[in-house]
CSV table of C-alpha atoms in Angstrom, one decimal:
chain,number,residue,atom,x,y,z
B,473,MET,CA,19.6,-19.5,16.8
B,474,ALA,CA,22.3,-17.0,16.7
B,475,LEU,CA,23.7,-13.7,15.6
B,476,ALA,CA,25.6,-11.1,17.4
B,477,ALA,CA,23.8,-7.8,17.8
B,478,SER,CA,22.7,-5.2,20.3
B,479,ILE,CA,19.1,-4.3,21.2
B,480,LEU,CA,17.0,-4.1,18.1
B,481,ILE,CA,13.5,-2.5,18.1
B,482,ALA,CA,11.6,-4.7,15.8
B,483,SER,CA,8.5,-5.0,13.9
B,484,ALA,CA,7.6,-8.1,12.8
B,485,ILE,CA,5.9,-9.9,11.1
B,486,LEU,CA,5.6,-13.2,9.4
B,487,LEU,CA,2.8,-15.2,8.2
B,488,PRO,CA,1.2,-18.0,6.5
B,489,ALA,CA,-1.2,-18.6,3.5
B,490,ALA,CA,-2.4,-20.8,0.8
B,491,VAL,CA,-2.9,-24.2,-0.5
B,492,VAL,CA,-5.5,-24.6,-3.3
B,493,LEU,CA,-7.0,-27.7,-4.8
B,494,GLY,CA,-9.3,-27.6,-7.8
B,495,ASP,CA,-9.7,-27.5,-11.6
B,496,PHE,CA,-10.2,-23.8,-12.2
B,497,PRO,CA,-8.7,-20.6,-10.7
B,498,ALA,CA,-10.9,-18.7,-8.2
B,499,THR,CA,-10.7,-15.2,-6.8
B,500,LEU,CA,-11.7,-14.3,-3.2
B,501,VAL,CA,-12.0,-10.6,-2.5
B,502,LEU,CA,-10.8,-9.9,1.1
B,503,GLU,CA,-12.1,-6.5,2.3
B,504,ARG,CA,-10.6,-4.1,4.8
B,505,ALA,CA,-12.3,-3.8,8.1
B,506,PHE,CA,-10.9,-0.3,8.8
B,507,PRO,CA,-10.5,2.7,6.6
B,508,LEU,CA,-7.0,3.7,5.5
B,509,ASN,CA,-7.2,7.4,6.4
B,510,HIS,CA,-6.6,7.0,10.1
B,511,GLY,CA,-5.0,4.8,12.7
B,512,VAL,CA,-6.8,2.2,14.7
B,513,GLU,CA,-7.1,2.3,18.4
B,514,LEU,CA,-5.9,-0.8,20.3
B,515,SER,CA,-9.3,-1.2,21.9
B,516,GLN,CA,-10.8,-1.5,18.4
B,517,LEU,CA,-8.3,-4.2,17.5
B,518,VAL,CA,-8.9,-6.1,20.7
B,519,SER,CA,-12.7,-5.9,20.1
B,520,ARG,CA,-12.2,-7.1,16.6
B,521,ASP,CA,-9.9,-9.9,17.8
B,522,ARG,CA,-12.6,-11.2,20.1
B,523,VAL,CA,-15.0,-11.4,17.1
B,524,ARG,CA,-12.4,-13.3,15.1
B,525,HIS,CA,-11.6,-15.7,17.9
B,526,GLY,CA,-7.9,-15.6,17.1
B,527,ARG,CA,-8.0,-17.3,13.8
B,528,ILE,CA,-4.5,-18.4,12.7
B,529,LEU,CA,-4.1,-21.0,10.0
B,530,GLN,CA,-6.7,-23.0,8.1
B,531,SER,CA,-8.1,-26.4,7.9
B,532,SER,CA,-9.9,-27.9,5.1
B,533,ASN,CA,-12.3,-25.6,3.2
B,534,GLY,CA,-11.9,-22.0,4.1
B,535,VAL,CA,-9.9,-18.8,4.6
B,536,VAL,CA,-8.4,-17.8,7.9
B,537,ASP,CA,-6.9,-14.5,9.0
B,538,PHE,CA,-4.8,-13.7,12.1
B,539,LEU,CA,-5.2,-10.4,13.8
B,540,VAL,CA,-2.0,-8.6,14.8
B,541,GLU,CA,-2.3,-5.9,17.6
B,542,GLY,CA,-0.2,-3.0,18.7
B,543,THR,CA,1.0,0.2,17.1
B,544,PHE,CA,3.4,0.9,14.2
B,545,ASP,CA,4.9,4.0,15.9
B,546,PRO,CA,8.1,3.0,17.6
B,547,PHE,CA,7.8,6.1,19.9
B,548,VAL,CA,4.5,4.8,21.3
B,549,VAL,CA,4.2,1.1,21.8
B,550,GLY,CA,6.6,-0.1,19.2
B,551,LEU,CA,5.5,-3.7,19.5
B,552,TYR,CA,4.0,-6.3,17.2
B,553,PHE,CA,2.0,-8.9,19.0
B,554,THR,CA,-0.8,-11.4,18.2
B,555,LYS,CA,-3.0,-13.8,20.0
B,556,VAL,CA,-2.6,-17.6,19.8
B,557,GLN,CA,-4.7,-20.2,21.4
B,558,LEU,CA,-3.0,-23.2,23.0
B,559,GLY,CA,-4.1,-26.3,24.9
B,560,SER,CA,-7.4,-28.0,25.7
B,561,PRO,CA,-9.5,-26.1,26.6
B,562,PRO,CA,-7.8,-23.4,24.6
B,563,ARG,CA,-6.3,-20.4,26.4
B,564,ASP,CA,-5.3,-17.1,24.9
B,565,PHE,CA,-1.6,-16.0,24.8
B,566,TYR,CA,-0.3,-12.7,23.4
B,567,VAL,CA,3.1,-13.1,21.8
B,568,GLN,CA,5.5,-11.0,19.9
B,569,ILE,CA,5.9,-12.0,16.2
B,570,ASP,CA,9.6,-12.5,15.4
B,571,THR,CA,11.0,-13.7,12.1
B,572,GLY,CA,14.6,-13.6,13.5
B,573,SER,CA,14.0,-16.6,15.7
B,574,ASP,CA,12.4,-20.0,15.3
B,575,VAL,CA,10.6,-21.1,18.4
B,576,LEU,CA,7.2,-20.3,19.8
B,577,TRP,CA,7.4,-20.0,23.6
B,578,VAL,CA,5.0,-18.7,26.3
B,579,SER,CA,5.4,-18.0,30.0
B,580,CYS,CA,4.5,-20.9,32.3
B,581,GLY,CA,2.9,-20.7,35.7
B,582,SER,CA,6.1,-21.6,37.5
B,583,CYS,CA,8.1,-18.9,35.7
B,584,ASN,CA,10.7,-16.9,37.7
B,585,GLY,CA,11.0,-13.3,36.6
B,586,CYS,CA,8.0,-13.3,34.3
B,587,PRO,CA,6.1,-9.9,34.5
B,588,GLN,CA,2.8,-10.1,36.3
B,589,THR,CA,1.1,-7.1,34.5
B,590,SER,CA,1.5,-5.4,31.2
B,591,GLY,CA,1.3,-1.8,30.1
B,592,LEU,CA,-0.4,-3.0,26.9
B,593,PRO,CA,-4.2,-3.4,27.0
B,594,ILE,CA,-4.0,-7.2,27.4
B,595,GLN,CA,-4.3,-9.7,30.3
B,596,LEU,CA,-1.1,-11.7,30.7
B,597,ASN,CA,-1.6,-15.5,30.9
B,598,TYR,CA,0.5,-18.5,31.9
B,599,PHE,CA,0.5,-21.9,30.3
B,600,ASP,CA,-0.1,-24.9,32.6
B,601,PRO,CA,0.7,-28.2,31.0
B,602,GLY,CA,-1.2,-30.0,33.7
B,603,SER,CA,-4.5,-28.2,33.0
B,604,SER,CA,-4.5,-29.2,29.3
B,605,SER,CA,-5.9,-32.6,28.4
B,606,THR,CA,-3.9,-32.7,25.2
B,607,SER,CA,-0.6,-31.6,26.6
B,608,SER,CA,2.5,-33.8,26.7
B,609,LEU,CA,6.1,-33.2,27.6
B,610,VAL,CA,8.8,-33.6,24.9
B,611,SER,CA,11.4,-36.3,25.6
B,612,CYS,CA,15.0,-36.3,24.3
B,613,SER,CA,14.1,-39.1,21.9
B,614,ASP,CA,11.5,-37.0,20.1
B,615,LYS,CA,12.8,-36.2,16.6
B,616,ARG,CA,11.7,-32.6,16.9
B,617,CYS,CA,14.0,-32.2,19.9
B,618,SER,CA,16.8,-33.6,17.7
B,619,LEU,CA,16.0,-30.9,15.1
B,620,GLY,CA,16.2,-28.3,17.7
B,621,ILE,CA,19.6,-29.5,19.0
B,622,GLN,CA,21.0,-29.2,15.4
B,623,SER,CA,19.9,-25.6,15.2
B,624,LEU,CA,20.8,-24.8,18.8
B,625,ASP,CA,17.2,-24.2,19.7
B,626,SER,CA,17.0,-27.0,22.2
B,627,ALA,CA,19.1,-29.1,24.6
B,628,CYS,CA,18.7,-32.4,26.3
B,629,SER,CA,19.3,-33.5,29.9
B,630,ALA,CA,20.2,-37.2,30.1
B,631,GLN,CA,19.2,-37.1,33.7
B,632,SER,CA,15.6,-36.0,33.2
B,633,ASN,CA,15.1,-37.1,29.6
B,634,GLN,CA,13.5,-33.7,29.1
B,635,CYS,CA,13.9,-31.5,26.0
B,636,SER,CA,14.7,-28.0,27.1
B,637,TYR,CA,15.9,-24.6,25.7
B,638,THR,CA,17.9,-21.5,26.7
B,639,PHE,CA,17.8,-18.4,24.5
B,640,GLN,CA,20.1,-15.5,25.2
B,641,TYR,CA,19.4,-12.2,23.3
B,642,GLY,CA,21.7,-9.4,22.3
B,643,ASP,CA,20.6,-7.0,25.1
B,644,GLY,CA,21.4,-9.5,27.8
B,645,SER,CA,17.8,-10.6,28.3
B,646,GLY,CA,17.0,-14.3,28.0
B,647,THR,CA,14.6,-17.1,28.7
B,648,SER,CA,14.9,-20.8,29.5
B,649,GLY,CA,12.4,-23.6,30.0
B,650,TYR,CA,11.2,-26.9,28.5
B,651,TYR,CA,9.2,-28.0,25.5
B,652,VAL,CA,5.6,-29.0,25.4
B,653,SER,CA,3.5,-30.6,22.6
B,654,ASP,CA,-0.1,-29.4,22.5
B,655,LEU,CA,-2.8,-28.1,20.1
B,656,LEU,CA,-2.6,-24.8,18.4
B,657,HIS,CA,-6.2,-23.8,17.7
B,658,PHE,CA,-7.5,-21.8,14.7
B,659,ASP,CA,-10.9,-21.0,13.1
B,660,THR,CA,-11.9,-21.3,9.5
B,661,VAL,CA,-14.1,-18.8,7.6
B,662,LEU,CA,-16.2,-20.6,5.1
B,663,GLY,CA,-18.9,-18.9,3.0
B,664,GLY,CA,-19.1,-16.0,5.5
B,665,SER,CA,-19.5,-18.5,8.4
B,666,MET,CA,-17.2,-19.3,11.2
B,667,ILE,CA,-16.1,-22.9,11.9
B,668,GLN,CA,-14.4,-23.1,15.3
B,669,ASN,CA,-12.1,-25.6,17.1
B,670,SER,CA,-9.9,-26.6,14.2
B,671,SER,CA,-6.4,-27.4,15.5
B,672,ALA,CA,-3.0,-28.9,14.8
B,673,PRO,CA,-0.4,-30.3,17.2
B,674,VAL,CA,2.8,-28.1,17.6
B,675,LEU,CA,5.8,-28.1,19.8
B,676,PHE,CA,6.4,-24.9,21.8
B,677,GLY,CA,8.4,-23.7,24.7
B,678,CYS,CA,7.2,-23.3,28.3
B,679,SER,CA,9.3,-20.5,29.9
B,680,THR,CA,10.3,-21.0,33.5
B,681,LEU,CA,12.9,-18.2,33.7
B,682,GLN,CA,13.1,-14.8,32.1
B,683,THR,CA,15.8,-12.1,32.6
B,684,GLY,CA,16.6,-8.6,31.4
B,685,ASP,CA,14.1,-6.6,29.3
B,686,LEU,CA,11.8,-9.6,29.2
B,687,THR,CA,10.9,-9.0,32.9
B,688,LYS,CA,9.8,-5.4,32.3
B,689,SER,CA,6.0,-4.9,32.5
B,690,ASP,CA,5.6,-1.7,30.4
B,691,ARG,CA,5.3,-3.6,27.1
B,692,ALA,CA,5.1,-7.2,28.4
B,693,VAL,CA,3.5,-10.0,26.4
B,694,ASP,CA,3.2,-13.7,27.1
B,695,GLY,CA,6.1,-14.8,24.9
B,696,ILE,CA,7.6,-14.8,21.4
B,697,PHE,CA,6.3,-16.4,18.2
B,698,GLY,CA,9.3,-17.3,16.1
B,699,PHE,CA,8.8,-17.6,12.3
B,700,GLY,CA,12.2,-18.6,11.2
B,701,GLN,CA,13.1,-21.3,8.7
B,702,GLN,CA,14.5,-23.9,11.0
B,703,GLY,CA,12.8,-27.2,11.9
B,704,MET,CA,11.5,-26.0,15.3
B,705,SER,CA,9.5,-23.1,13.8
B,706,VAL,CA,5.7,-23.4,13.7
B,707,VAL,CA,5.9,-22.7,10.0
B,708,SER,CA,8.2,-25.7,9.5
B,709,GLN,CA,6.1,-27.9,11.8
B,710,LEU,CA,2.9,-27.1,9.9
B,711,ALA,CA,4.5,-27.6,6.5
B,712,SER,CA,5.8,-31.0,7.7
B,713,GLN,CA,2.2,-32.0,8.5
B,714,GLY,CA,1.0,-30.9,5.1
B,715,ILE,CA,-1.1,-28.1,6.5
B,716,ALA,CA,0.8,-25.1,5.0
B,717,PRO,CA,3.3,-24.4,2.2
B,718,LYS,CA,6.9,-23.1,2.9
B,719,VAL,CA,6.4,-19.8,1.1
B,720,PHE,CA,5.3,-16.7,2.8
B,721,SER,CA,5.0,-13.0,1.9
B,722,HIS,CA,4.3,-9.7,3.5
B,723,CYS,CA,3.6,-6.2,2.5
B,724,LEU,CA,4.0,-3.6,5.3
B,725,ARG,CA,2.2,-0.3,5.0
B,726,GLY,CA,4.4,2.6,6.1
B,727,GLU,CA,1.9,5.4,6.3
B,728,ASP,CA,-1.3,6.0,8.3
B,729,GLY,CA,-0.3,4.0,11.3
B,730,GLY,CA,1.0,1.0,9.4
B,731,GLY,CA,-1.2,-1.9,8.3
B,732,GLY,CA,-0.5,-4.4,5.6
B,733,ILE,CA,-0.7,-8.0,4.5
B,734,LEU,CA,1.0,-11.2,5.5
B,735,VAL,CA,0.2,-14.5,3.7
B,736,LEU,CA,1.4,-18.0,3.6
B,737,GLY,CA,1.9,-18.3,-0.1
B,738,GLU,CA,3.7,-16.4,-2.9
B,739,ILE,CA,2.4,-12.9,-3.6
B,740,VAL,CA,2.4,-12.5,-7.4
B,741,GLU,CA,3.5,-9.1,-8.9
B,742,PRO,CA,5.2,-8.6,-12.2
B,743,ASN,CA,7.8,-6.2,-10.9
B,744,ILE,CA,9.2,-8.6,-8.2
B,745,VAL,CA,12.9,-9.3,-8.4
B,746,TYR,CA,14.6,-12.2,-6.6
B,747,SER,CA,18.0,-12.8,-5.1
B,748,PRO,CA,19.1,-16.2,-3.9
B,749,LEU,CA,19.2,-17.1,-0.2
B,750,ILE,CA,22.6,-18.0,1.1
B,751,PRO,CA,22.4,-21.7,2.1
B,752,SER,CA,23.1,-23.1,5.5
B,753,GLN,CA,22.4,-19.9,7.4
B,754,PRO,CA,20.2,-19.7,10.5
B,755,HIS,CA,18.6,-16.4,9.3
B,756,TYR,CA,17.4,-15.0,6.0
B,757,ASN,CA,20.8,-14.1,4.5
B,758,LEU,CA,21.3,-12.5,1.1
B,759,ASN,CA,24.5,-11.5,-0.8
B,760,LEU,CA,24.5,-7.6,-0.7
B,761,GLN,CA,27.2,-6.6,-3.2
B,762,SER,CA,27.1,-2.7,-3.2
B,763,ILE,CA,25.2,0.4,-2.2
B,764,SER,CA,24.5,3.3,-4.5
B,765,VAL,CA,23.5,6.9,-3.7
B,766,ASN,CA,22.0,8.9,-6.6
B,767,GLY,CA,23.1,6.1,-8.9
B,768,GLN,CA,26.8,6.3,-7.8
B,769,ALA,CA,28.2,3.2,-6.2
B,770,LEU,CA,29.9,3.9,-2.8
B,771,SER,CA,33.5,3.1,-2.4
B,772,ILE,CA,33.0,0.0,-0.1
B,773,ASP,CA,35.0,-3.2,-0.4
B,774,PRO,CA,32.4,-6.0,-1.4
B,775,ALA,CA,34.1,-8.2,1.2
B,776,VAL,CA,32.5,-6.0,3.8
B,777,PHE,CA,29.1,-7.6,3.0
B,778,ALA,CA,30.4,-11.2,2.5
B,779,THR,CA,28.7,-13.8,4.6
B,780,SER,CA,30.8,-15.5,7.3
B,781,SER,CA,30.5,-16.4,11.0
B,782,ASN,CA,30.4,-12.7,12.0
B,783,ARG,CA,29.4,-11.0,8.8
B,784,GLY,CA,26.5,-11.0,6.3
B,785,THR,CA,23.3,-9.3,5.3
B,786,ILE,CA,20.0,-10.3,6.9
B,787,ILE,CA,16.5,-9.6,5.7
B,788,ASP,CA,14.5,-9.4,9.0
B,789,SER,CA,11.0,-8.2,9.2
B,790,GLY,CA,11.3,-8.4,13.0
B,791,THR,CA,13.6,-5.4,13.1
B,792,THR,CA,12.3,-1.8,13.0
B,793,LEU,CA,15.4,0.0,12.0
B,794,ALA,CA,18.3,-1.0,9.7
B,795,TYR,CA,21.9,-1.8,10.6
B,796,LEU,CA,25.0,-1.4,8.4
B,797,ALA,CA,28.3,-3.2,8.7
B,798,GLU,CA,30.7,-0.8,10.5
B,799,GLU,CA,32.9,-0.3,7.5
B,800,ALA,CA,30.0,0.7,5.3
B,801,TYR,CA,28.4,3.1,7.8
B,802,GLU,CA,30.5,6.2,7.4
B,803,PRO,CA,30.7,6.1,3.6
B,804,PHE,CA,26.9,5.9,3.6
B,805,ILE,CA,26.3,8.7,6.0
B,806,ASN,CA,28.9,10.9,4.2
B,807,ALA,CA,27.3,10.3,0.8
B,808,ILE,CA,23.8,11.3,2.1
B,809,THR,CA,25.1,14.4,3.9
B,810,ASP,CA,27.1,15.5,0.9
B,811,ALA,CA,24.1,15.1,-1.4
B,812,VAL,CA,21.9,17.5,0.8
B,813,SER,CA,24.5,19.8,2.3
B,814,GLN,CA,23.3,22.8,0.3
B,815,SER,CA,19.6,22.3,1.2
B,816,VAL,CA,19.5,21.3,4.9
B,817,ARG,CA,21.4,21.9,8.2
B,818,PRO,CA,23.1,18.7,9.4
B,819,VAL,CA,23.1,18.2,13.2
B,820,LEU,CA,24.2,15.4,15.5
B,821,SER,CA,21.7,14.0,18.0
B,822,LYS,CA,23.3,11.6,20.5
B,823,GLY,CA,25.8,10.4,17.9
B,824,THR,CA,23.2,10.0,15.1
B,825,GLN,CA,23.4,12.1,12.0
B,826,CYS,CA,20.2,14.2,11.7
B,827,TYR,CA,19.0,17.1,9.5
B,828,LEU,CA,16.9,20.2,10.1
B,829,ILE,CA,14.4,20.3,7.2
B,830,THR,CA,11.7,22.9,6.3
B,831,SER,CA,10.4,21.1,3.2
B,832,SER,CA,9.6,17.6,2.1
B,833,VAL,CA,12.4,15.0,2.4
B,834,ALA,CA,11.3,13.5,-0.9
B,835,ASP,CA,12.3,16.8,-2.6
B,836,ILE,CA,15.7,17.0,-1.0
B,837,PHE,CA,17.2,13.6,-0.3
B,838,PRO,CA,18.6,11.2,-2.8
B,839,GLN,CA,17.5,7.7,-3.9
B,840,VAL,CA,19.5,4.8,-2.5
B,841,SER,CA,19.8,1.4,-4.0
B,842,LEU,CA,20.9,-1.8,-2.4
B,843,ASN,CA,22.4,-4.1,-5.0
B,844,PHE,CA,22.2,-7.8,-4.5
B,845,ALA,CA,23.4,-11.0,-6.2
B,846,GLY,CA,21.3,-12.0,-9.2
B,847,GLY,CA,21.0,-8.4,-10.4
B,848,ALA,CA,18.2,-7.6,-7.9
B,849,SER,CA,18.3,-4.0,-6.6
B,850,MET,CA,16.2,-2.7,-3.7
B,851,PHE,CA,15.4,1.0,-4.3
B,852,LEU,CA,14.9,3.1,-1.2
B,853,ARG,CA,13.1,6.4,-1.0
B,854,PRO,CA,14.3,8.9,1.7
B,855,GLN,CA,11.4,7.7,3.9
B,856,ASP,CA,13.1,4.2,3.7
B,857,TYR,CA,16.3,5.3,5.4
B,858,LEU,CA,15.2,8.4,7.4
B,859,ILE,CA,13.1,8.7,10.5
B,860,GLN,CA,11.4,11.9,11.7
B,861,GLN,CA,12.4,12.4,15.4
B,862,ASN,CA,10.9,15.7,16.4
B,863,SER,CA,10.7,19.4,15.5
B,864,ILE,CA,12.6,22.5,16.4
B,865,GLY,CA,10.6,25.6,15.7
B,866,SER,CA,9.4,25.3,12.1
B,867,ALA,CA,12.0,22.8,11.1
B,868,ALA,CA,11.5,19.0,11.3
B,869,VAL,CA,14.3,16.9,12.6
B,870,TRP,CA,14.9,13.8,10.4
B,871,CYS,CA,17.6,11.3,11.3
B,872,ILE,CA,19.4,8.5,9.5
B,873,GLY,CA,17.5,5.4,10.4
B,874,PHE,CA,20.4,3.2,9.5
B,875,GLN,CA,22.5,2.4,12.6
B,876,LYS,CA,25.8,0.5,13.1
B,877,ILE,CA,26.7,-2.2,15.6
B,878,PRO,CA,30.2,-1.2,16.8
B,879,GLY,CA,32.8,-3.9,16.1
B,880,GLN,CA,30.3,-5.9,14.0
B,881,GLY,CA,30.2,-6.7,10.3
B,882,ILE,CA,26.5,-7.5,10.3
B,883,THR,CA,24.0,-5.7,8.0
B,884,ILE,CA,20.3,-6.1,9.0
B,885,LEU,CA,17.5,-4.7,6.8
B,886,GLY,CA,14.4,-4.2,8.9
B,887,ASP,CA,11.0,-2.7,8.5
B,888,LEU,CA,12.4,0.8,7.8
B,889,VAL,CA,13.7,-0.6,4.5
B,890,LEU,CA,11.1,-3.3,3.9
B,891,LYS,CA,7.9,-1.2,4.3
B,892,ASP,CA,5.9,-0.3,1.2
B,893,LYS,CA,7.2,-3.4,-0.6
B,894,ILE,CA,6.0,-6.8,-1.3
B,895,VAL,CA,8.5,-9.2,0.1
B,896,VAL,CA,8.4,-12.9,-0.7
B,897,TYR,CA,10.2,-15.6,1.3
B,898,ASP,CA,10.4,-18.6,-1.1
B,899,LEU,CA,11.9,-21.3,1.2
B,900,VAL,CA,11.4,-24.0,-1.4
B,901,GLY,CA,13.1,-22.0,-4.2
B,902,HIS,CA,15.7,-20.7,-1.7
B,903,ARG,CA,15.2,-17.1,-2.6
B,904,ILE,CA,13.7,-13.8,-1.4
B,905,GLY,CA,12.0,-11.4,-3.8
B,906,TRP,CA,10.6,-7.8,-3.5
B,907,ALA,CA,8.9,-5.0,-5.3
B,908,ASN,CA,7.8,-1.5,-4.3
B,909,TYR,CA,4.0,-1.6,-3.8
B,910,ASP,CA,1.1,0.2,-2.2
B,911,CYS,CA,0.4,-2.1,0.7
B,912,SER,CA,-3.1,-0.6,1.2
B,913,MET,CA,-4.1,-2.6,-2.0
B,914,SER,CA,-5.0,-6.2,-2.2
B,915,VAL,CA,-2.6,-8.7,-3.7
B,916,ASN,CA,-2.7,-12.0,-5.7
B,917,VAL,CA,-1.4,-15.0,-3.8
B,918,SER,CA,-0.2,-18.1,-5.7
B,919,THR,CA,0.0,-21.5,-4.1
B,920,THR,CA,0.9,-24.9,-5.6
B,921,SER,CA,-1.5,-27.7,-4.7
B,922,SER,CA,-0.6,-31.3,-4.0
B,923,MET,CA,-1.6,-32.0,-7.6
B,924,GLY,CA,1.1,-29.6,-8.9
B,925,LYS,CA,-1.5,-27.0,-10.0
B,926,THR,CA,-1.0,-23.3,-9.3
B,927,GLU,CA,-4.0,-21.3,-8.2
B,928,TYR,CA,-4.5,-17.7,-7.3
B,929,VAL,CA,-6.4,-15.9,-4.5
B,930,ASN,CA,-6.9,-12.1,-4.3
B,931,ALA,CA,-5.8,-11.4,-0.7
B,932,GLY,CA,-6.1,-8.5,1.5
B,933,GLN,CA,-7.7,-7.9,4.9
B,934,PHE,CA,-10.9,-9.5,6.2
B,935,ASN,CA,-13.7,-8.0,8.2
B,936,GLU,CA,-16.0,-9.8,10.6
B,937,ASN,CA,-18.7,-10.0,7.9
B,938,SER,CA,-16.5,-11.0,5.0
B,939,SER,CA,-18.4,-12.9,2.3
B,940,PHE,CA,-16.8,-15.3,-0.1
B,941,HIS,CA,-18.1,-17.0,-3.2
B,942,ASN,CA,-19.6,-20.3,-2.0
B,943,GLU,CA,-18.6,-22.0,-5.3
B,944,ALA,CA,-15.0,-21.1,-4.7
B,945,CYS,CA,-15.0,-22.3,-1.1
B,946,ASN,CA,-16.7,-25.6,-2.1
B,947,SER,CA,-14.3,-26.2,-5.0
B,948,PHE,CA,-10.9,-25.4,-3.5
B,949,LEU,CA,-8.8,-26.1,-0.4
B,950,ILE,CA,-7.5,-22.7,0.4
B,951,CYS,CA,-5.2,-21.7,3.1
B,952,VAL,CA,-4.6,-17.9,3.3
B,953,LEU,CA,-3.3,-16.2,6.4
B,954,GLY,CA,-4.1,-12.5,6.0
B,955,PHE,CA,-2.9,-10.2,8.7
B,956,LEU,CA,-4.1,-6.7,9.5
B,957,ILE,CA,-0.9,-5.1,10.7
B,958,ASN,CA,-1.1,-1.9,12.6
B,959,ILE,CA,2.0,-2.3,14.7
B,960,THR,CA,5.7,-2.7,15.3
B,961,ILE,CA,7.5,-5.3,17.3
B,962,ARG,CA,10.3,-4.7,19.7
B,963,ARG,CA,12.7,-7.6,19.8
B,964,THR,CA,16.3,-8.4,20.5
B,965,PHE,CA,18.6,-10.3,18.2
B,966,GLN,CA,20.2,-13.5,19.4
B,967,PHE,CA,23.9,-14.2,19.6
B,968,LEU,CA,25.6,-16.6,17.1
């Protein structure tokens, strides 16, 4: 995979959800396990995760959720991670969730540079292919290796006939290793009961070398879970096996410590607008045409946002902040500052434009709209482009969350922009849609069955004692991946 960028603190997310077979629509109410008026301690999430046994996808007759751990606050942990179970017998691995890359990889026992401990409340683990009875190495002749070579996610050594990989990230960190095929385990919730030991074979990386920030132990995890659209991603692998559809959605809650929903399936909401994905791109690229502040379009040449080898606009739920093409950055900052110059005191903090504010940002700062091809505009509140940094006396310091990558024409829209919105990644229809939404609420998820019928599931968060209508479970094949998100991921963007 590839894209030039510097270090990006990211929050990710990505997901999976629903396939429904049957004659009549059914509704499953998925209840929240935690109240919305306070944050959730990591210890609570870890305890809840143990109860859930790391459910991740779904087999034949139930609903499965996948717990995501960490903290939404980038000034605390700033890391999205989740637990996956791999091998036979299954072992637990905590991995970052990253929609900006494709491959699932975990540290192997022979890894050079892998951290030994983590500052997070997790026990690091190492995958050993030799200790799994279902593990097998991936040869150069494996068609999945060929897919990876096409997308630059794998390489092949004629000498060893071993499918391998090397990933270099924008901050200089990297990983290399070889591919393994083994079982990914998941549990199914059916009629309030748990059915364990469901599984599907997937190809994933076994890391034997890590460099740069990946070697640091303060926020170390066992690897990275890539949810991109290329053939090597777990989403693509499961779709090719008929286990999951190639449509996923998320709704990230921006307040009260985060939280939200990720589902494999299409969230249905009447206000969703869609813009076409630009074809033949390794990431989720859209055609951004202009930016407006207080309804006035900024004087920016549309060619600044055009997609090319070193330009383009990417929707990336794996990025915490947002990044503007260099030519668009100054016009954007100047327009915001001019709009509030009579109400706040502008200050610079380490080169970032900030403001001293003694009242609500919502009362002072203008609305911003990002205008895309197909007539789809994404409307941003002040909280969607500002970040509160600290306080000076009685004044709060709010800073522009949009950054620029010097010398780069890349625009990246991360969680700062995407939060409090439904975002639908329709990989079959080659489009991305969004709508402003209260992500503490449940959503309707639409899936198309193998019989061509569309069904709906009311999706939200599960708790350990979730109960479902037995009639619905017995009548439908439902695959819903509901995530309780209380965190942010810190990731780096790969070079093109």
